[in-house]
PDB file of C-alpha atoms in Angstrom:
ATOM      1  CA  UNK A   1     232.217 148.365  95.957  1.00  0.00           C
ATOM      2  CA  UNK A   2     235.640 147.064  94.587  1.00  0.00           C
ATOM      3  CA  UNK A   3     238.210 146.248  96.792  1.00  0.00           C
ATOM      4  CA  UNK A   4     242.335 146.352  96.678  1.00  0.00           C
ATOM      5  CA  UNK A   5     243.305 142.850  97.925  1.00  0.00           C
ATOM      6  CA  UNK A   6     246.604 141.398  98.811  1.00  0.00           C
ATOM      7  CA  UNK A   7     247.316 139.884  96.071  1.00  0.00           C
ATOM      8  CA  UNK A   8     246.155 142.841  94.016  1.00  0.00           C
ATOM      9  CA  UNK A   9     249.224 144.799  96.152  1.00  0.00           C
ATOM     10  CA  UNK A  10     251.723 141.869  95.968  1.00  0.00           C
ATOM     11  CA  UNK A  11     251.283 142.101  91.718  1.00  0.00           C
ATOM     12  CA  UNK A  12     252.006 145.775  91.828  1.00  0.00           C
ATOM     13  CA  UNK A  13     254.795 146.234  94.129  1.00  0.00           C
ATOM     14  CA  UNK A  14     256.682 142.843  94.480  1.00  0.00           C
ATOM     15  CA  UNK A  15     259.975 144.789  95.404  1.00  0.00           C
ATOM     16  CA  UNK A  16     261.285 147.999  96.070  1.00  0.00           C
ATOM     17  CA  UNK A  17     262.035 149.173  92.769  1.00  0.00           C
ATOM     18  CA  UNK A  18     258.468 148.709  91.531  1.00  0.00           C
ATOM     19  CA  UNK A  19     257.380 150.977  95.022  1.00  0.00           C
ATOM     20  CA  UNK A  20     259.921 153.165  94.011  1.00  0.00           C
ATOM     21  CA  UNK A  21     258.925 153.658  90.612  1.00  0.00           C
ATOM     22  CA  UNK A  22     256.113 154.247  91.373  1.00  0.00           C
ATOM     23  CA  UNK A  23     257.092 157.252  93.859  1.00  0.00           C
ATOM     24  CA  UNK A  24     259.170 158.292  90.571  1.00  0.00           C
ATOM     25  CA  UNK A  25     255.788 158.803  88.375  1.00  0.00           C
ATOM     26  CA  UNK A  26     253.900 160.484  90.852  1.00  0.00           C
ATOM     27  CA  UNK A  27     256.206 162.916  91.530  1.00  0.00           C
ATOM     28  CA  UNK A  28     258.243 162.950  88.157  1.00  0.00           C
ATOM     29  CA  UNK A  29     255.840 161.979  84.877  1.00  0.00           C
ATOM     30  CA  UNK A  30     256.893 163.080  81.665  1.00  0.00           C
ATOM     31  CA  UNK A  31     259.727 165.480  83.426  1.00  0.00           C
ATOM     32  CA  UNK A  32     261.855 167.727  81.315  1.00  0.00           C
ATOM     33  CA  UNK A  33     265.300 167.608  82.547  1.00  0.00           C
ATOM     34  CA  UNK A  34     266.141 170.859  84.615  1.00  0.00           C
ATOM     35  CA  UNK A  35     269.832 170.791  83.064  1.00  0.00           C
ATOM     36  CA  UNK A  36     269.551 169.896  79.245  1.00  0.00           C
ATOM     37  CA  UNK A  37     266.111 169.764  79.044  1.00  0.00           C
ATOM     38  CA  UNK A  38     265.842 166.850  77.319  1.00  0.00           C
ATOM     39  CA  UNK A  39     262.544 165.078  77.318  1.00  0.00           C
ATOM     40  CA  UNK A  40     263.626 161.449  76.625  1.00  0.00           C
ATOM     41  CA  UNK A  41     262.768 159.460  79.971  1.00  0.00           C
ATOM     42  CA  UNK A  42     265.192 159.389  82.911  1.00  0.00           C
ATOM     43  CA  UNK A  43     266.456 155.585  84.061  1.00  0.00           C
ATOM     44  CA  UNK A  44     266.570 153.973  87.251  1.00  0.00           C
ATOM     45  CA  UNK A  45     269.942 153.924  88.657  1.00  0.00           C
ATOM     46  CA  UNK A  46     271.586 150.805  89.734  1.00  0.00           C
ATOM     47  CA  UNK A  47     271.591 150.449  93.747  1.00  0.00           C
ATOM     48  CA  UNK A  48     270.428 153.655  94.360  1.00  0.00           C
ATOM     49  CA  UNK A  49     266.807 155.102  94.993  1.00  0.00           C
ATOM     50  CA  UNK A  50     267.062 158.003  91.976  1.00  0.00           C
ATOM     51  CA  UNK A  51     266.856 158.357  88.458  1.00  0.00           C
ATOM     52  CA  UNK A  52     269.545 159.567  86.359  1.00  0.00           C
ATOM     53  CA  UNK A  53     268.996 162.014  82.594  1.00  0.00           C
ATOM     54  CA  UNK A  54     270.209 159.526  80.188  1.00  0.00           C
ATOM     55  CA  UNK A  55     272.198 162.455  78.201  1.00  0.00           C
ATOM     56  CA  UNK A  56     273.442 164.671  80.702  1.00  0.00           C
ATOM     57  CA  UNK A  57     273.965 162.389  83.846  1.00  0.00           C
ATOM     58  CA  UNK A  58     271.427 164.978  86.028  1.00  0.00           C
ATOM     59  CA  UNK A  59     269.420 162.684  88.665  1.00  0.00           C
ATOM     60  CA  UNK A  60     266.052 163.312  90.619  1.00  0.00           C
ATOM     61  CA  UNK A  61     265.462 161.441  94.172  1.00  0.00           C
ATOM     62  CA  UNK A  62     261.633 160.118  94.490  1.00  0.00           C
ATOM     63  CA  UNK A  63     261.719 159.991  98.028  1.00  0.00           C
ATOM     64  CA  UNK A  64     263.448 163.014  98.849  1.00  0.00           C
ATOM     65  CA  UNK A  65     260.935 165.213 101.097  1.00  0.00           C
ATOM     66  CA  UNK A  66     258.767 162.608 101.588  1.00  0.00           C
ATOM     67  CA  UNK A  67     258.360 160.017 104.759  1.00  0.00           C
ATOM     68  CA  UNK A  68     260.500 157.843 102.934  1.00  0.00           C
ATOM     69  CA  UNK A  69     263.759 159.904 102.756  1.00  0.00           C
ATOM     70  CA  UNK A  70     266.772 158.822 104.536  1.00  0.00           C
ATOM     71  CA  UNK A  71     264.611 155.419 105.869  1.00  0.00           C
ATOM     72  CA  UNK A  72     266.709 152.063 106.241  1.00  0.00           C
ATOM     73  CA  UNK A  73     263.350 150.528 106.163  1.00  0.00           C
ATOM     74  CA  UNK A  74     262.794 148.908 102.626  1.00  0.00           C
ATOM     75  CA  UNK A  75     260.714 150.837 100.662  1.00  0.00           C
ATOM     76  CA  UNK A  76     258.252 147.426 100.650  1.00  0.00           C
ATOM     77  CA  UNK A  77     257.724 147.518 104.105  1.00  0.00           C
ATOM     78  CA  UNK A  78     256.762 150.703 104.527  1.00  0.00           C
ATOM     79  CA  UNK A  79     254.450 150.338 101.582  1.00  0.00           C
ATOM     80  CA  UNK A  80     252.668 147.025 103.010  1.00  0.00           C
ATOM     81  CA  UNK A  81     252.308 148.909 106.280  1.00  0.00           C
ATOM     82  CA  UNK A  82     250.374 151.526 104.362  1.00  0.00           C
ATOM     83  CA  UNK A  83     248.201 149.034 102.635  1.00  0.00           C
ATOM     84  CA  UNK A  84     247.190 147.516 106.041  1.00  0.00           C
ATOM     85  CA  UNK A  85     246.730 151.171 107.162  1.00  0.00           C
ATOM     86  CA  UNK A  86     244.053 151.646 104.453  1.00  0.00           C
ATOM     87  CA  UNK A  87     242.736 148.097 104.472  1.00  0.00           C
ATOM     88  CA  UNK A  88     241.531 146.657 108.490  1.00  0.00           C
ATOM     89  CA  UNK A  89     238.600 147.811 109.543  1.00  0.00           C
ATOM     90  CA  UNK A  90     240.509 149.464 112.691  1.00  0.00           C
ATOM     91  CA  UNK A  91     243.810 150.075 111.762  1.00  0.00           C
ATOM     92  CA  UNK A  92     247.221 147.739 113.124  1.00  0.00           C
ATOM     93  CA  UNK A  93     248.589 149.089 116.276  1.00  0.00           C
ATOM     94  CA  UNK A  94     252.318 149.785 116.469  1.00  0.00           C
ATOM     95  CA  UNK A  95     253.257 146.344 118.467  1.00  0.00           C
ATOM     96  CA  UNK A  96     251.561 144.585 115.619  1.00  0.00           C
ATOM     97  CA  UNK A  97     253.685 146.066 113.297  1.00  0.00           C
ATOM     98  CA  UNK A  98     257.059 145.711 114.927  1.00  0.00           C
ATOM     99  CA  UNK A  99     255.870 141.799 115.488  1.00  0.00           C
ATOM    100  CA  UNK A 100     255.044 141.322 112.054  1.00  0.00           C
ATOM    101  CA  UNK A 101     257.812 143.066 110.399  1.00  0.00           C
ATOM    102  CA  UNK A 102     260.371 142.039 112.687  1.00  0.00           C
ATOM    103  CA  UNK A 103     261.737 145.735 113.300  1.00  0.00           C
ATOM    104  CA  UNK A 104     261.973 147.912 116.436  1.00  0.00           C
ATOM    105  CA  UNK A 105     259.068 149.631 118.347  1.00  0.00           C
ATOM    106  CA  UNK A 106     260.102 153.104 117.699  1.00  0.00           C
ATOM    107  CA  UNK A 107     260.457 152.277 113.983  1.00  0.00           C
ATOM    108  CA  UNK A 108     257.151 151.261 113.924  1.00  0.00           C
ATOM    109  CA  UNK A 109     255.826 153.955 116.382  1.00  0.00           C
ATOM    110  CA  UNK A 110     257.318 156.367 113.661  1.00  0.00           C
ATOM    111  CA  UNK A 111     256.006 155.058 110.846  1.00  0.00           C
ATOM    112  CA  UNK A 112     252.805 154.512 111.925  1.00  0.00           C
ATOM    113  CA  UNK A 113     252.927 158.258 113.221  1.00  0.00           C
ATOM    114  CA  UNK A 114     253.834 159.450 109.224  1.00  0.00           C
ATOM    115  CA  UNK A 115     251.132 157.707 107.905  1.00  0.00           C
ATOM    116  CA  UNK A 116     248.612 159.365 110.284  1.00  0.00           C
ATOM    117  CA  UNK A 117     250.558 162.553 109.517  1.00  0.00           C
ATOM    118  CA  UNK A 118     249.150 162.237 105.584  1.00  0.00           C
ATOM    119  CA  UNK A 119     245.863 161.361 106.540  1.00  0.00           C
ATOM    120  CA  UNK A 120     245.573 164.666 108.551  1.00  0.00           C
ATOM    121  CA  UNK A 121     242.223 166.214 107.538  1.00  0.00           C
ATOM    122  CA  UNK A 122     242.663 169.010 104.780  1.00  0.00           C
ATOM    123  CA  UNK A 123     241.701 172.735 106.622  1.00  0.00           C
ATOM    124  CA  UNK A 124     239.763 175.267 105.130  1.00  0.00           C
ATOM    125  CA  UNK A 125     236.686 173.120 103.610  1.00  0.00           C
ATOM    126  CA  UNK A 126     233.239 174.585 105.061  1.00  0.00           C
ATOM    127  CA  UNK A 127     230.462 172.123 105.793  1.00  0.00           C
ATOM    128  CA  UNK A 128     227.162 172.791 104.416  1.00  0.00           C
ATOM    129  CA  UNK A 129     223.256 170.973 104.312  1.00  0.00           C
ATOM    130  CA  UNK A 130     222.142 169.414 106.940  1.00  0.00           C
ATOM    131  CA  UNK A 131     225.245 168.822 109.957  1.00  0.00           C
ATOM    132  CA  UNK A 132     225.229 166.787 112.991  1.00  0.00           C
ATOM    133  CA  UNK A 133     227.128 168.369 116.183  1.00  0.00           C
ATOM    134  CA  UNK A 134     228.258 166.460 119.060  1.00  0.00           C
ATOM    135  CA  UNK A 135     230.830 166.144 121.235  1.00  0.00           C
ATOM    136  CA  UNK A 136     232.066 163.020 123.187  1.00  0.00           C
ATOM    137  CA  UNK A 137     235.297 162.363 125.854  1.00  0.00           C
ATOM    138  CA  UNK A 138     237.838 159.269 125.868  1.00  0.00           C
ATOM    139  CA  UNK A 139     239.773 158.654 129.140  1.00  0.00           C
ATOM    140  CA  UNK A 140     243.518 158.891 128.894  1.00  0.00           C
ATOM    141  CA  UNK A 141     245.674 157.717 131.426  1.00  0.00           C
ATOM    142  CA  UNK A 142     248.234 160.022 133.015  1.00  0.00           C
ATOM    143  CA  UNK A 143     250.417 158.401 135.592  1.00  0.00           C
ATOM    144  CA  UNK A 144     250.565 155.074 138.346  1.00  0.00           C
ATOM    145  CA  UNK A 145     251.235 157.105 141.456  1.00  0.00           C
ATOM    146  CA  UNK A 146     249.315 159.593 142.940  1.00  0.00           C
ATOM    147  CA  UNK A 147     248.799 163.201 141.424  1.00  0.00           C
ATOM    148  CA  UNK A 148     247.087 165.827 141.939  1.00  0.00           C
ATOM    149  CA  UNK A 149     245.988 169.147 139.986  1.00  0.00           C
ATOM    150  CA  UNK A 150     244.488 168.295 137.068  1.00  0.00           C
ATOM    151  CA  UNK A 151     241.390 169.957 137.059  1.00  0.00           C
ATOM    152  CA  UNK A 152     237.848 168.605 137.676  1.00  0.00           C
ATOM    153  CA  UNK A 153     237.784 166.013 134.951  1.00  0.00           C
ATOM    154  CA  UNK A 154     240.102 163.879 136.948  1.00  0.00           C
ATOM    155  CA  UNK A 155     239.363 160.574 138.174  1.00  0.00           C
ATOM    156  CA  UNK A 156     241.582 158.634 140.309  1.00  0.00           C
ATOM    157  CA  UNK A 157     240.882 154.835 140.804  1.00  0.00           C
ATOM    158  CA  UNK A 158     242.101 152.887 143.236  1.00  0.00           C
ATOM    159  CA  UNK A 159     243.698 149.572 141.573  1.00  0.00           C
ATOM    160  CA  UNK A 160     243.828 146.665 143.130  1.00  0.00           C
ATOM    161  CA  UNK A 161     247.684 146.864 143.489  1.00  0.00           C
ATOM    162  CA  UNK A 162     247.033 149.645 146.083  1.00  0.00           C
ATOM    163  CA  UNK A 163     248.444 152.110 143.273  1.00  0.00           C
ATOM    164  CA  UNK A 164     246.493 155.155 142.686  1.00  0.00           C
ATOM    165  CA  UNK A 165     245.565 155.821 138.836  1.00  0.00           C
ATOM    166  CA  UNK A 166     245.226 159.387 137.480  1.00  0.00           C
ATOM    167  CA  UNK A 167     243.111 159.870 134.704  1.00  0.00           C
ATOM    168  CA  UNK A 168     242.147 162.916 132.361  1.00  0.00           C
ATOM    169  CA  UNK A 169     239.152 162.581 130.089  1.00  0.00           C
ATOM    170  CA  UNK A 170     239.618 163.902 127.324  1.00  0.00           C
ATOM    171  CA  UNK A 171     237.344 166.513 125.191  1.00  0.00           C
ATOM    172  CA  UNK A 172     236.727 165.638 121.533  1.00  0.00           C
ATOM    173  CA  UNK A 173     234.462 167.689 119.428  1.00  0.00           C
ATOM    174  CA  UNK A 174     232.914 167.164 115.872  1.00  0.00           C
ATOM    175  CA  UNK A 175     230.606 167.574 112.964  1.00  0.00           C
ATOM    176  CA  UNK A 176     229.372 165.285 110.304  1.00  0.00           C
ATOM    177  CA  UNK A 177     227.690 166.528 107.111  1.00  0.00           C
ATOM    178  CA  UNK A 178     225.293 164.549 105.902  1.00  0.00           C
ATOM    179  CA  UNK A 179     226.749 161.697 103.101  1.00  0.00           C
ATOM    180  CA  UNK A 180     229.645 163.803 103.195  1.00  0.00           C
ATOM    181  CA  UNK A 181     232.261 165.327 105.262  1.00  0.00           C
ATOM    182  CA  UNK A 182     233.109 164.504 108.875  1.00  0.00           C
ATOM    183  CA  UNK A 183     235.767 166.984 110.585  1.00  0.00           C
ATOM    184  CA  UNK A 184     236.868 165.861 114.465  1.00  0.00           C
ATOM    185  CA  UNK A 185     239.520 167.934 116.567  1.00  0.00           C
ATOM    186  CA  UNK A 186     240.351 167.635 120.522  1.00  0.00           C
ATOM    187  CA  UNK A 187     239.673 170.555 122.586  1.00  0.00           C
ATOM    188  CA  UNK A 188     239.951 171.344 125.879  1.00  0.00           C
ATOM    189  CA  UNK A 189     236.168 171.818 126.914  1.00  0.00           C
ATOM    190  CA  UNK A 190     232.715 171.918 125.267  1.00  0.00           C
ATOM    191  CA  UNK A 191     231.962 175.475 126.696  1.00  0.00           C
ATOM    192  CA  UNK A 192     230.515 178.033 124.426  1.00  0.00           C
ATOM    193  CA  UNK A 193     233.522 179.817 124.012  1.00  0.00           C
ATOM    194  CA  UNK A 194     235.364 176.988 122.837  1.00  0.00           C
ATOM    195  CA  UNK A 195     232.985 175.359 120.529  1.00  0.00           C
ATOM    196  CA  UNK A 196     230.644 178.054 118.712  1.00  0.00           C
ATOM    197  CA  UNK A 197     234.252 179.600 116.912  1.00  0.00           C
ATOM    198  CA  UNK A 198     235.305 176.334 115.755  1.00  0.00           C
ATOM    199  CA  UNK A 199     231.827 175.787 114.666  1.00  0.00           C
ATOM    200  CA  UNK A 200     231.520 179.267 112.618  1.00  0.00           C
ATOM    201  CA  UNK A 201     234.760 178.310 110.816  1.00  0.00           C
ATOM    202  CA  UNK A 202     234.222 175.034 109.794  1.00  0.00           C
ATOM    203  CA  UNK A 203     230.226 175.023 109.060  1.00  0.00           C
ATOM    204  CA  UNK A 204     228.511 177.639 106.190  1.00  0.00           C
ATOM    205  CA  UNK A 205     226.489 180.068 107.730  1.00  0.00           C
ATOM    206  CA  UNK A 206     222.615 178.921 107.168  1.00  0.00           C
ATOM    207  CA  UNK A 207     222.987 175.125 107.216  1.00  0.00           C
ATOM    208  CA  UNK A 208     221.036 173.436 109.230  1.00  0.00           C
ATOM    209  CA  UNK A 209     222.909 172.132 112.510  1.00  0.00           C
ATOM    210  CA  UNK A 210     221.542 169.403 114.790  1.00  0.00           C
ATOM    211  CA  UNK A 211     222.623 168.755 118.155  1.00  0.00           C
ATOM    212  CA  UNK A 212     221.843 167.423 121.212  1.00  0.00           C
ATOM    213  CA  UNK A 213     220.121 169.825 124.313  1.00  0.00           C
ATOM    214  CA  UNK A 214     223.749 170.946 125.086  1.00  0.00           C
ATOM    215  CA  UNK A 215     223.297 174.690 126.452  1.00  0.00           C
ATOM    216  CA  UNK A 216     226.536 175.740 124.549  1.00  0.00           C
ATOM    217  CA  UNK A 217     224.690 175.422 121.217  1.00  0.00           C
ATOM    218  CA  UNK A 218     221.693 177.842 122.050  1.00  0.00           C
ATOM    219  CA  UNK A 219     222.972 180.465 120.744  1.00  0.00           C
ATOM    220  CA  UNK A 220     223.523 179.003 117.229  1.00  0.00           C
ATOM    221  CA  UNK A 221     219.906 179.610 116.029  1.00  0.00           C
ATOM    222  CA  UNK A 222     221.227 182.845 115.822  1.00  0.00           C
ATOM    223  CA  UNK A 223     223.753 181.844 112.637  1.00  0.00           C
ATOM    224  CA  UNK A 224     221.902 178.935 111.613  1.00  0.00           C
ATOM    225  CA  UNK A 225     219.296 176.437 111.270  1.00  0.00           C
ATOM    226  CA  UNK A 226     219.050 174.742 114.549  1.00  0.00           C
ATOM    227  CA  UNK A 227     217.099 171.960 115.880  1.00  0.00           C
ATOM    228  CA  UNK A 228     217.854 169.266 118.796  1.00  0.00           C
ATOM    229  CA  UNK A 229     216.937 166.113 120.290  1.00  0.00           C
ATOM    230  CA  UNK A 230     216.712 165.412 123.930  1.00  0.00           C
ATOM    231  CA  UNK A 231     218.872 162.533 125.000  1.00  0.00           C
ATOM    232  CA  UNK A 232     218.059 162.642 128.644  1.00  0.00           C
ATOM    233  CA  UNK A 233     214.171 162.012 127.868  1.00  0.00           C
ATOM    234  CA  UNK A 234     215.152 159.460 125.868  1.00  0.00           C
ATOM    235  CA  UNK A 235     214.627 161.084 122.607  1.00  0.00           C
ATOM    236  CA  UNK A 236     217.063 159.685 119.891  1.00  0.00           C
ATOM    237  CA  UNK A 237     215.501 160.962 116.356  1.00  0.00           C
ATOM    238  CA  UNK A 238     212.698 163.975 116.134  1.00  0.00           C
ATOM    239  CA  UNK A 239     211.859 163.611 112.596  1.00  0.00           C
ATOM    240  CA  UNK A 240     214.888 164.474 110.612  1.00  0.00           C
ATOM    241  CA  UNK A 241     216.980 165.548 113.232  1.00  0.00           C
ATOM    242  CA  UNK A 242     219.490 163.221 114.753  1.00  0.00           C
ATOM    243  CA  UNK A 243     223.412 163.024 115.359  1.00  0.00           C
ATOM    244  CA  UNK A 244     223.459 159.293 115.379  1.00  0.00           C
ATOM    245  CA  UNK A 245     225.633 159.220 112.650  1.00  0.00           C
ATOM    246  CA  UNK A 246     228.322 161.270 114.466  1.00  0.00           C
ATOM    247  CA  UNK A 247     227.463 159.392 117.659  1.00  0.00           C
ATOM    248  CA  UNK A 248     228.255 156.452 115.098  1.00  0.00           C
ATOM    249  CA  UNK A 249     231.505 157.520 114.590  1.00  0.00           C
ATOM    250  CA  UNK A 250     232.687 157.887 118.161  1.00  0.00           C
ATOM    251  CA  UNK A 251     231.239 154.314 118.278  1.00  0.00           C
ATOM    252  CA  UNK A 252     234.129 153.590 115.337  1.00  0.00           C
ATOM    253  CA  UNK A 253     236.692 156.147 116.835  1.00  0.00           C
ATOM    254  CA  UNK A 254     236.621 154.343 120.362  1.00  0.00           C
ATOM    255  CA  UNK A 255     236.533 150.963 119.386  1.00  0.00           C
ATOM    256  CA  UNK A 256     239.698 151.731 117.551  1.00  0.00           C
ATOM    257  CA  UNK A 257     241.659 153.281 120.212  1.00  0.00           C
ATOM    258  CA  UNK A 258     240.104 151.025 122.591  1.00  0.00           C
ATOM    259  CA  UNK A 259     240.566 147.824 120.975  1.00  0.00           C
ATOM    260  CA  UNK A 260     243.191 148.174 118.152  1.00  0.00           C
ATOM    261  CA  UNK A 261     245.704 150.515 120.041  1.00  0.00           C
ATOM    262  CA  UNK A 262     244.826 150.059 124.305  1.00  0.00           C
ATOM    263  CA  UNK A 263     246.626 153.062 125.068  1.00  0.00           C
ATOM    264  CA  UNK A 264     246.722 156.109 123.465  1.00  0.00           C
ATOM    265  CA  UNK A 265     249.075 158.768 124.572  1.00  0.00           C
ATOM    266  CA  UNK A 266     247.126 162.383 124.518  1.00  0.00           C
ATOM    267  CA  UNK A 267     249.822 164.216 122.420  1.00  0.00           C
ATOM    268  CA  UNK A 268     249.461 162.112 119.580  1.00  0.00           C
ATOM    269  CA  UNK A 269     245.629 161.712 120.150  1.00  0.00           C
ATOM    270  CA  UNK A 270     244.643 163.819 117.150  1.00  0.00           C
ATOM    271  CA  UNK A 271     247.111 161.642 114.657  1.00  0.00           C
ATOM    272  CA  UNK A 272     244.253 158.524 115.831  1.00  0.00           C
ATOM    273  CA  UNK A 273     241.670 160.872 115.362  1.00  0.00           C
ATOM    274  CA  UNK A 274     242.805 161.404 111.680  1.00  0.00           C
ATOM    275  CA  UNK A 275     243.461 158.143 110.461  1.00  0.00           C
ATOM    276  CA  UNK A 276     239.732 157.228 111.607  1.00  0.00           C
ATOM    277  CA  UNK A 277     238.607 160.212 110.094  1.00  0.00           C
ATOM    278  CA  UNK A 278     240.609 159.117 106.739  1.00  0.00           C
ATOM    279  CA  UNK A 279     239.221 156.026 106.953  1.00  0.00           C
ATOM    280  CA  UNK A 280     235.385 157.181 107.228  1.00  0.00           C
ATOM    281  CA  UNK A 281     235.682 159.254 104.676  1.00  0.00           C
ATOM    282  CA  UNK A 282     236.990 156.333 102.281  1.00  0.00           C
ATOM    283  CA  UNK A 283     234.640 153.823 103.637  1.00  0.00           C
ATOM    284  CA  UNK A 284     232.875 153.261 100.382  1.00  0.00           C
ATOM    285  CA  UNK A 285     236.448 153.784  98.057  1.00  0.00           C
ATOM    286  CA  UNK A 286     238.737 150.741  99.497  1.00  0.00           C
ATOM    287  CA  UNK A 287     239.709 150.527  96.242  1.00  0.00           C
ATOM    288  CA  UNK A 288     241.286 153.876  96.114  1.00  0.00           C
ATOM    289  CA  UNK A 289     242.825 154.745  99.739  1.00  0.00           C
ATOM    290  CA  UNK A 290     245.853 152.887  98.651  1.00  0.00           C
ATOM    291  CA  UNK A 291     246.578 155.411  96.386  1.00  0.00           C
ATOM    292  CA  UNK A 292     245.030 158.286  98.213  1.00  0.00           C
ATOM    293  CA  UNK A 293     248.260 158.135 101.241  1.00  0.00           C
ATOM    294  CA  UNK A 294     250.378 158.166  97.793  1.00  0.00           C
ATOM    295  CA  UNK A 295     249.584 160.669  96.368  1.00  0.00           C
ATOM    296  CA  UNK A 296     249.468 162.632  99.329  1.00  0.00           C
ATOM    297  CA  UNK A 297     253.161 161.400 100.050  1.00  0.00           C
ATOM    298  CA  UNK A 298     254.274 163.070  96.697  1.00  0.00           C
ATOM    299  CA  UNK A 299     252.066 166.110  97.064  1.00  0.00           C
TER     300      UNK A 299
END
């Protein structure tokens, strides 16, 4: 597998014009100018991010309507950030950022938060083949005082402090086509009536689904394909069927929120969710994530 190394980065954008022109060709190649339509190609103008028409003066802005418009941050930085995005293993938690680059903690709350935004998963794309269902929970933490009325899936623990901590865990629910796509989205419980929609919008009638012994999903053998493993008798793997490689990924998924980020705030949960979805997907294509976040900047 080829990888995109630092110094591969620090040879292609060594300053912000080189990050900018390169914002310029993915949004502008071989551009006919809207005024005089001449074809010759527009130049960078001094000091400014745009290029200008060199006959009738007409300029385009590269980073207009993208997560770069209006920033103070140098184009350079936010590109780096990016690269390190698409580069740990686990991603670089805001505080990293605002140590490293030596700016504020909302700056780097916010443009962490972008570059989650573009690696959103894309809607509409069905699942087919074979696709492991399963749902996990992550524990989110809700206030340092006590409270009351959030439902059954609170938990308060009683810290040492003598401060009461309420807790919410957190419903997460997925599939994972085999050696290809993974989609993950929170929801607010793994009943039937939840679940079985989101499944028979996202998965192609007749694949066959594997789950765990979860009664929500008997009644997809009506649909589809459906077999199960028993996790409470210790079965892992019956023949084919499995979900360890979606159990796998919550593995990956918690270990990142866990470790890389310590707290997680449950209104931006699904932004995490995404980027380690991104990141799965491109787990054999380092090479070309880099470019990927790009091109989905200029899109």
């Amino acid at each position: 597998m080829k990888k995109y190394t630092l110094t591969d980065f620090q040879k292609q954008y060594p300053n912000d014009d080189a990050c900018l022109d390169k914002l310029y060709h993915l949004r502008f190649d071989n551009l006919i100018c809207p005024k005089c339509d001449n074809t010759k190609p527009f130049n960078k103008v001094k000091n400014r991010r745009s290029y200008q028409c060199p006959c009738c003066g007409f300029q385009v802005y590269p980073t207009k309507g993208t997560i770069f418009e209006k920033t103070t941050t140098p184009l350079t930085t936010w590109f780096y950030v990016i690269f390190l995005q698409t580069t740990t293993r686990n991603g670089v938690a805001a505080k990293e950022l605002e140590r490293m680059f030596g700016i504020c903690y909302k700056t780097a709350l916010r443009m962490a938060h972008q570059i989650k935004i573009l690696m959103a998963q894309k809607e509409g794309v069905k699942l087919s083949g074979i696709v492991e269902i399963d749902e996990t929970s992550i524990t989110m933490k809700k206030s340092n005082k006590p409270t009351y009325g959030y439902g059954q899936d609170t938990v308060k623990n009683f810290k040492k402090s003598g401060k009461y901590v309420a807790k919410r865990s957190v419903s997460i629910f997925g599939f994972a086509q085999r050696q290809g796509l993974i989609y993950i989205k929170v929801v607010p419980n793994i009943k039937s009536e939840t679940i079985i929609p989101i499944i028979k919008d996202k998965v192609e009638q007749g694949a066959h689904v594997m789950t765990d012994k979860n009664h929500s999903y008997n009644v997809l053998k009506e649909e589809y394909t459906h077999t199960s493993v028993h996790h409470t008798n210790n079965q892992f793997v019956k023949g084919l069927t499995h979900v360890n490689t979606i159990e796998g990924f919550w593995g990956q998924l918690k270990r990142t929120i866990t470790g890389t980020h310590i707290k997680v705030s449950e209104r931006h949960l699904q932004k995490y969710i995404d980027e380690c979805v991104f990141r799965y997907m491109y787990r054999d294509k380092q090479d070309i994530m880099f470019d990927a976040i790009l091109s989905r900047c200029a899109s």
